[in-house]
């Protein structure tokens, strides 16, 4: 009996099992500033890694009253607004790397719409794509493809990525990092080559 041939079949079977059932592969949890696993549906404040590089994340009107655009506070002492992370798999309690997420500010605005993050289209003036509120919660597909973000490792901390290639099979997306554009003294979030490197601190409220 050829031992090499016998060995190939169990390996092939294992390979197809791992492809068919990705939950069997090990996931890497995102950790907060205390070293604890980041939990879904739990309030966190998001801060830049480097000191002196602005404060937490919040919402603000930009060129029109609605929708609000996601921005970063200018001052390090400002915590911004708390937000929650909701994985695509709503049974998932721990937020893992490379998992599709809805990011939702735990706050209300004057706009009659959600505070779910979504990536907007190309701005006619600046040519940039900003992250705004007003996204659809859950329901993956063509109508919500702009609302799915991921967290990826960046050194020892994290960056936010928009790359929903598996959320909508018929959609064509151009992946990118979520970074910061400075305009007239304000720091707006949008798709950028340079990522905003962040940490997650559990909110006391």
PDB file of C-alpha atoms in Angstrom, residues 51-203:
ATOM      1  CA  UNK A  51      -1.110  60.892  21.818  1.00  0.00           C
ATOM      2  CA  UNK A  52      -1.541  64.394  20.473  1.00  0.00           C
ATOM      3  CA  UNK A  53      -3.351  63.090  17.414  1.00  0.00           C
ATOM      4  CA  UNK A  54      -6.882  64.127  18.347  1.00  0.00           C
ATOM      5  CA  UNK A  55      -9.545  62.608  20.574  1.00  0.00           C
ATOM      6  CA  UNK A  56     -12.411  60.155  20.262  1.00  0.00           C
ATOM      7  CA  UNK A  57     -14.889  59.692  17.431  1.00  0.00           C
ATOM      8  CA  UNK A  58     -18.196  61.535  17.129  1.00  0.00           C
ATOM      9  CA  UNK A  59     -20.762  62.848  14.635  1.00  0.00           C
ATOM     10  CA  UNK A  60     -21.111  66.311  13.146  1.00  0.00           C
ATOM     11  CA  UNK A  61     -22.922  68.059  10.322  1.00  0.00           C
ATOM     12  CA  UNK A  62     -20.661  68.946   7.411  1.00  0.00           C
ATOM     13  CA  UNK A  63     -21.993  70.589   4.246  1.00  0.00           C
ATOM     14  CA  UNK A  64     -25.683  69.995   5.021  1.00  0.00           C
ATOM     15  CA  UNK A  65     -27.775  69.233   8.128  1.00  0.00           C
ATOM     16  CA  UNK A  66     -28.148  65.499   7.431  1.00  0.00           C
ATOM     17  CA  UNK A  67     -26.721  62.948   7.371  1.00  0.00           C
ATOM     18  CA  UNK A  68     -24.107  63.536  10.037  1.00  0.00           C
ATOM     19  CA  UNK A  69     -20.523  62.640   9.129  1.00  0.00           C
ATOM     20  CA  UNK A  70     -18.241  60.607  11.377  1.00  0.00           C
ATOM     21  CA  UNK A  71     -15.431  62.797  12.674  1.00  0.00           C
ATOM     22  CA  UNK A  72     -12.633  62.800  15.197  1.00  0.00           C
ATOM     23  CA  UNK A  73     -12.544  65.292  18.028  1.00  0.00           C
ATOM     24  CA  UNK A  74      -9.633  67.711  17.776  1.00  0.00           C
ATOM     25  CA  UNK A  75      -8.685  67.603  21.434  1.00  0.00           C
ATOM     26  CA  UNK A  76      -7.156  64.588  23.111  1.00  0.00           C
ATOM     27  CA  UNK A  77      -9.197  65.247  26.250  1.00  0.00           C
ATOM     28  CA  UNK A  78     -12.487  64.722  24.374  1.00  0.00           C
ATOM     29  CA  UNK A  79     -13.752  61.128  24.453  1.00  0.00           C
ATOM     30  CA  UNK A  80     -16.280  61.606  21.670  1.00  0.00           C
ATOM     31  CA  UNK A  81     -19.370  59.394  21.531  1.00  0.00           C
ATOM     32  CA  UNK A  82     -19.557  55.746  22.622  1.00  0.00           C
ATOM     33  CA  UNK A  83     -20.282  53.210  19.945  1.00  0.00           C
ATOM     34  CA  UNK A  84     -21.217  49.537  19.659  1.00  0.00           C
ATOM     35  CA  UNK A  85     -20.008  46.813  17.312  1.00  0.00           C
ATOM     36  CA  UNK A  86     -22.408  44.233  15.862  1.00  0.00           C
ATOM     37  CA  UNK A  87     -20.895  41.273  13.976  1.00  0.00           C
ATOM     38  CA  UNK A  88     -22.620  39.905  10.895  1.00  0.00           C
ATOM     39  CA  UNK A  89     -23.260  36.718  12.870  1.00  0.00           C
ATOM     40  CA  UNK A  90     -25.645  38.094  15.500  1.00  0.00           C
ATOM     41  CA  UNK A  91     -24.921  35.122  17.767  1.00  0.00           C
ATOM     42  CA  UNK A  92     -21.272  36.112  18.014  1.00  0.00           C
ATOM     43  CA  UNK A  93     -20.601  37.712  21.389  1.00  0.00           C
ATOM     44  CA  UNK A  94     -16.903  38.475  20.946  1.00  0.00           C
ATOM     45  CA  UNK A  95     -15.678  40.786  18.188  1.00  0.00           C
ATOM     46  CA  UNK A  96     -12.983  39.082  16.118  1.00  0.00           C
ATOM     47  CA  UNK A  97     -10.491  40.338  13.578  1.00  0.00           C
ATOM     48  CA  UNK A  98     -11.585  40.279   9.932  1.00  0.00           C
ATOM     49  CA  UNK A  99     -15.249  39.905  10.921  1.00  0.00           C
ATOM     50  CA  UNK A 100     -17.865  41.964   9.085  1.00  0.00           C
ATOM     51  CA  UNK A 101     -19.369  44.502  11.484  1.00  0.00           C
ATOM     52  CA  UNK A 102     -21.990  47.171  11.769  1.00  0.00           C
ATOM     53  CA  UNK A 103     -20.573  50.090  13.757  1.00  0.00           C
ATOM     54  CA  UNK A 104     -23.257  52.106  15.555  1.00  0.00           C
ATOM     55  CA  UNK A 105     -22.948  55.228  17.691  1.00  0.00           C
ATOM     56  CA  UNK A 106     -24.886  54.909  20.929  1.00  0.00           C
ATOM     57  CA  UNK A 107     -26.358  58.379  20.556  1.00  0.00           C
ATOM     58  CA  UNK A 108     -29.214  60.319  18.991  1.00  0.00           C
ATOM     59  CA  UNK A 109     -29.051  63.138  16.449  1.00  0.00           C
ATOM     60  CA  UNK A 110     -31.488  65.676  15.033  1.00  0.00           C
ATOM     61  CA  UNK A 111     -31.570  63.605  11.838  1.00  0.00           C
ATOM     62  CA  UNK A 112     -34.428  61.128  11.617  1.00  0.00           C
ATOM     63  CA  UNK A 113     -32.150  58.230  10.697  1.00  0.00           C
ATOM     64  CA  UNK A 114     -29.914  55.629  12.251  1.00  0.00           C
ATOM     65  CA  UNK A 115     -26.427  56.231  13.641  1.00  0.00           C
ATOM     66  CA  UNK A 116     -25.107  53.131  11.811  1.00  0.00           C
ATOM     67  CA  UNK A 117     -21.901  53.887   9.937  1.00  0.00           C
ATOM     68  CA  UNK A 118     -21.964  53.750   6.169  1.00  0.00           C
ATOM     69  CA  UNK A 119     -19.521  54.707   3.454  1.00  0.00           C
ATOM     70  CA  UNK A 120     -20.804  57.440   1.193  1.00  0.00           C
ATOM     71  CA  UNK A 121     -20.214  57.957  -2.502  1.00  0.00           C
ATOM     72  CA  UNK A 122     -17.468  60.086  -4.001  1.00  0.00           C
ATOM     73  CA  UNK A 123     -17.835  63.723  -2.931  1.00  0.00           C
ATOM     74  CA  UNK A 124     -18.179  66.005  -5.957  1.00  0.00           C
ATOM     75  CA  UNK A 125     -15.975  68.706  -4.436  1.00  0.00           C
ATOM     76  CA  UNK A 126     -13.190  66.850  -2.624  1.00  0.00           C
ATOM     77  CA  UNK A 127     -13.254  63.519  -4.453  1.00  0.00           C
ATOM     78  CA  UNK A 128     -13.176  61.704  -1.115  1.00  0.00           C
ATOM     79  CA  UNK A 129     -15.596  59.142   0.290  1.00  0.00           C
ATOM     80  CA  UNK A 130     -16.731  60.034   3.800  1.00  0.00           C
ATOM     81  CA  UNK A 131     -18.126  57.788   6.519  1.00  0.00           C
ATOM     82  CA  UNK A 132     -21.562  58.990   7.567  1.00  0.00           C
ATOM     83  CA  UNK A 133     -24.500  57.947   9.695  1.00  0.00           C
ATOM     84  CA  UNK A 134     -27.784  56.630   8.306  1.00  0.00           C
ATOM     85  CA  UNK A 135     -26.721  53.086   7.434  1.00  0.00           C
ATOM     86  CA  UNK A 136     -28.842  49.926   7.457  1.00  0.00           C
ATOM     87  CA  UNK A 137     -28.455  47.610  10.431  1.00  0.00           C
ATOM     88  CA  UNK A 138     -27.907  43.965   9.458  1.00  0.00           C
ATOM     89  CA  UNK A 139     -29.556  42.542   6.319  1.00  0.00           C
ATOM     90  CA  UNK A 140     -26.372  41.905   4.263  1.00  0.00           C
ATOM     91  CA  UNK A 141     -26.800  42.426   0.537  1.00  0.00           C
ATOM     92  CA  UNK A 142     -26.722  44.987  -2.220  1.00  0.00           C
ATOM     93  CA  UNK A 143     -28.721  47.583  -0.248  1.00  0.00           C
ATOM     94  CA  UNK A 144     -26.450  47.453   2.816  1.00  0.00           C
ATOM     95  CA  UNK A 145     -23.040  46.802   1.269  1.00  0.00           C
ATOM     96  CA  UNK A 146     -21.864  50.283   2.308  1.00  0.00           C
ATOM     97  CA  UNK A 147     -22.445  49.564   6.027  1.00  0.00           C
ATOM     98  CA  UNK A 148     -20.086  46.613   6.618  1.00  0.00           C
ATOM     99  CA  UNK A 149     -16.677  47.322   8.113  1.00  0.00           C
ATOM    100  CA  UNK A 150     -13.933  45.134   9.575  1.00  0.00           C
ATOM    101  CA  UNK A 151     -11.187  45.495  12.169  1.00  0.00           C
ATOM    102  CA  UNK A 152      -7.726  44.391  11.135  1.00  0.00           C
ATOM    103  CA  UNK A 153      -4.473  44.185  13.051  1.00  0.00           C
ATOM    104  CA  UNK A 154      -2.070  47.077  12.581  1.00  0.00           C
ATOM    105  CA  UNK A 155       1.058  46.440  14.601  1.00  0.00           C
ATOM    106  CA  UNK A 156      -0.165  45.756  18.120  1.00  0.00           C
ATOM    107  CA  UNK A 157      -3.397  47.695  17.671  1.00  0.00           C
ATOM    108  CA  UNK A 158      -6.113  48.041  15.027  1.00  0.00           C
ATOM    109  CA  UNK A 159      -7.316  49.794  11.929  1.00  0.00           C
ATOM    110  CA  UNK A 160     -10.844  50.002  10.521  1.00  0.00           C
ATOM    111  CA  UNK A 161     -11.296  48.676   6.999  1.00  0.00           C
ATOM    112  CA  UNK A 162     -14.121  48.823   4.482  1.00  0.00           C
ATOM    113  CA  UNK A 163     -13.945  45.796   2.221  1.00  0.00           C
ATOM    114  CA  UNK A 164     -17.317  43.982   2.045  1.00  0.00           C
ATOM    115  CA  UNK A 165     -16.360  41.631  -0.778  1.00  0.00           C
ATOM    116  CA  UNK A 166     -18.285  38.663   0.641  1.00  0.00           C
ATOM    117  CA  UNK A 167     -21.386  40.569   1.776  1.00  0.00           C
ATOM    118  CA  UNK A 168     -22.680  41.062  -1.759  1.00  0.00           C
ATOM    119  CA  UNK A 169     -21.469  38.698  -4.479  1.00  0.00           C
ATOM    120  CA  UNK A 170     -22.735  40.915  -7.301  1.00  0.00           C
ATOM    121  CA  UNK A 171     -21.302  44.182  -5.954  1.00  0.00           C
ATOM    122  CA  UNK A 172     -18.025  45.682  -7.112  1.00  0.00           C
ATOM    123  CA  UNK A 173     -16.175  47.324  -4.239  1.00  0.00           C
ATOM    124  CA  UNK A 174     -12.871  49.178  -3.958  1.00  0.00           C
ATOM    125  CA  UNK A 175     -11.442  48.257  -0.567  1.00  0.00           C
ATOM    126  CA  UNK A 176      -9.670  50.757   1.629  1.00  0.00           C
ATOM    127  CA  UNK A 177      -8.694  51.872   5.099  1.00  0.00           C
ATOM    128  CA  UNK A 178     -10.727  54.297   7.161  1.00  0.00           C
ATOM    129  CA  UNK A 179      -8.516  57.323   7.749  1.00  0.00           C
ATOM    130  CA  UNK A 180      -8.797  61.026   8.541  1.00  0.00           C
ATOM    131  CA  UNK A 181      -9.147  64.032   6.227  1.00  0.00           C
ATOM    132  CA  UNK A 182      -8.438  67.435   7.776  1.00  0.00           C
ATOM    133  CA  UNK A 183     -10.580  70.218   6.316  1.00  0.00           C
ATOM    134  CA  UNK A 184     -10.871  73.706   7.764  1.00  0.00           C
ATOM    135  CA  UNK A 185      -9.648  72.541  11.145  1.00  0.00           C
ATOM    136  CA  UNK A 186     -12.014  69.543  11.378  1.00  0.00           C
ATOM    137  CA  UNK A 187     -11.072  65.887  11.160  1.00  0.00           C
ATOM    138  CA  UNK A 188     -13.457  63.815   9.015  1.00  0.00           C
ATOM    139  CA  UNK A 189     -13.348  60.030   8.581  1.00  0.00           C
ATOM    140  CA  UNK A 190     -13.320  58.524   5.115  1.00  0.00           C
ATOM    141  CA  UNK A 191     -11.659  56.014   2.832  1.00  0.00           C
ATOM    142  CA  UNK A 192      -7.921  56.660   2.773  1.00  0.00           C
ATOM    143  CA  UNK A 193      -4.578  55.066   1.935  1.00  0.00           C
ATOM    144  CA  UNK A 194      -3.384  56.003   5.430  1.00  0.00           C
ATOM    145  CA  UNK A 195      -5.396  54.284   8.200  1.00  0.00           C
ATOM    146  CA  UNK A 196      -6.472  55.831  11.467  1.00  0.00           C
ATOM    147  CA  UNK A 197      -4.807  53.505  13.977  1.00  0.00           C
ATOM    148  CA  UNK A 198      -7.130  53.028  16.942  1.00  0.00           C
ATOM    149  CA  UNK A 199      -7.673  51.432  20.334  1.00  0.00           C
ATOM    150  CA  UNK A 200     -10.953  50.542  22.057  1.00  0.00           C
ATOM    151  CA  UNK A 201     -11.682  51.674  25.605  1.00  0.00           C
ATOM    152  CA  UNK A 202     -14.787  50.345  27.331  1.00  0.00           C
ATOM    153  CA  UNK A 203     -17.164  53.198  28.034  1.00  0.00           C
TER     154      UNK A 203
END
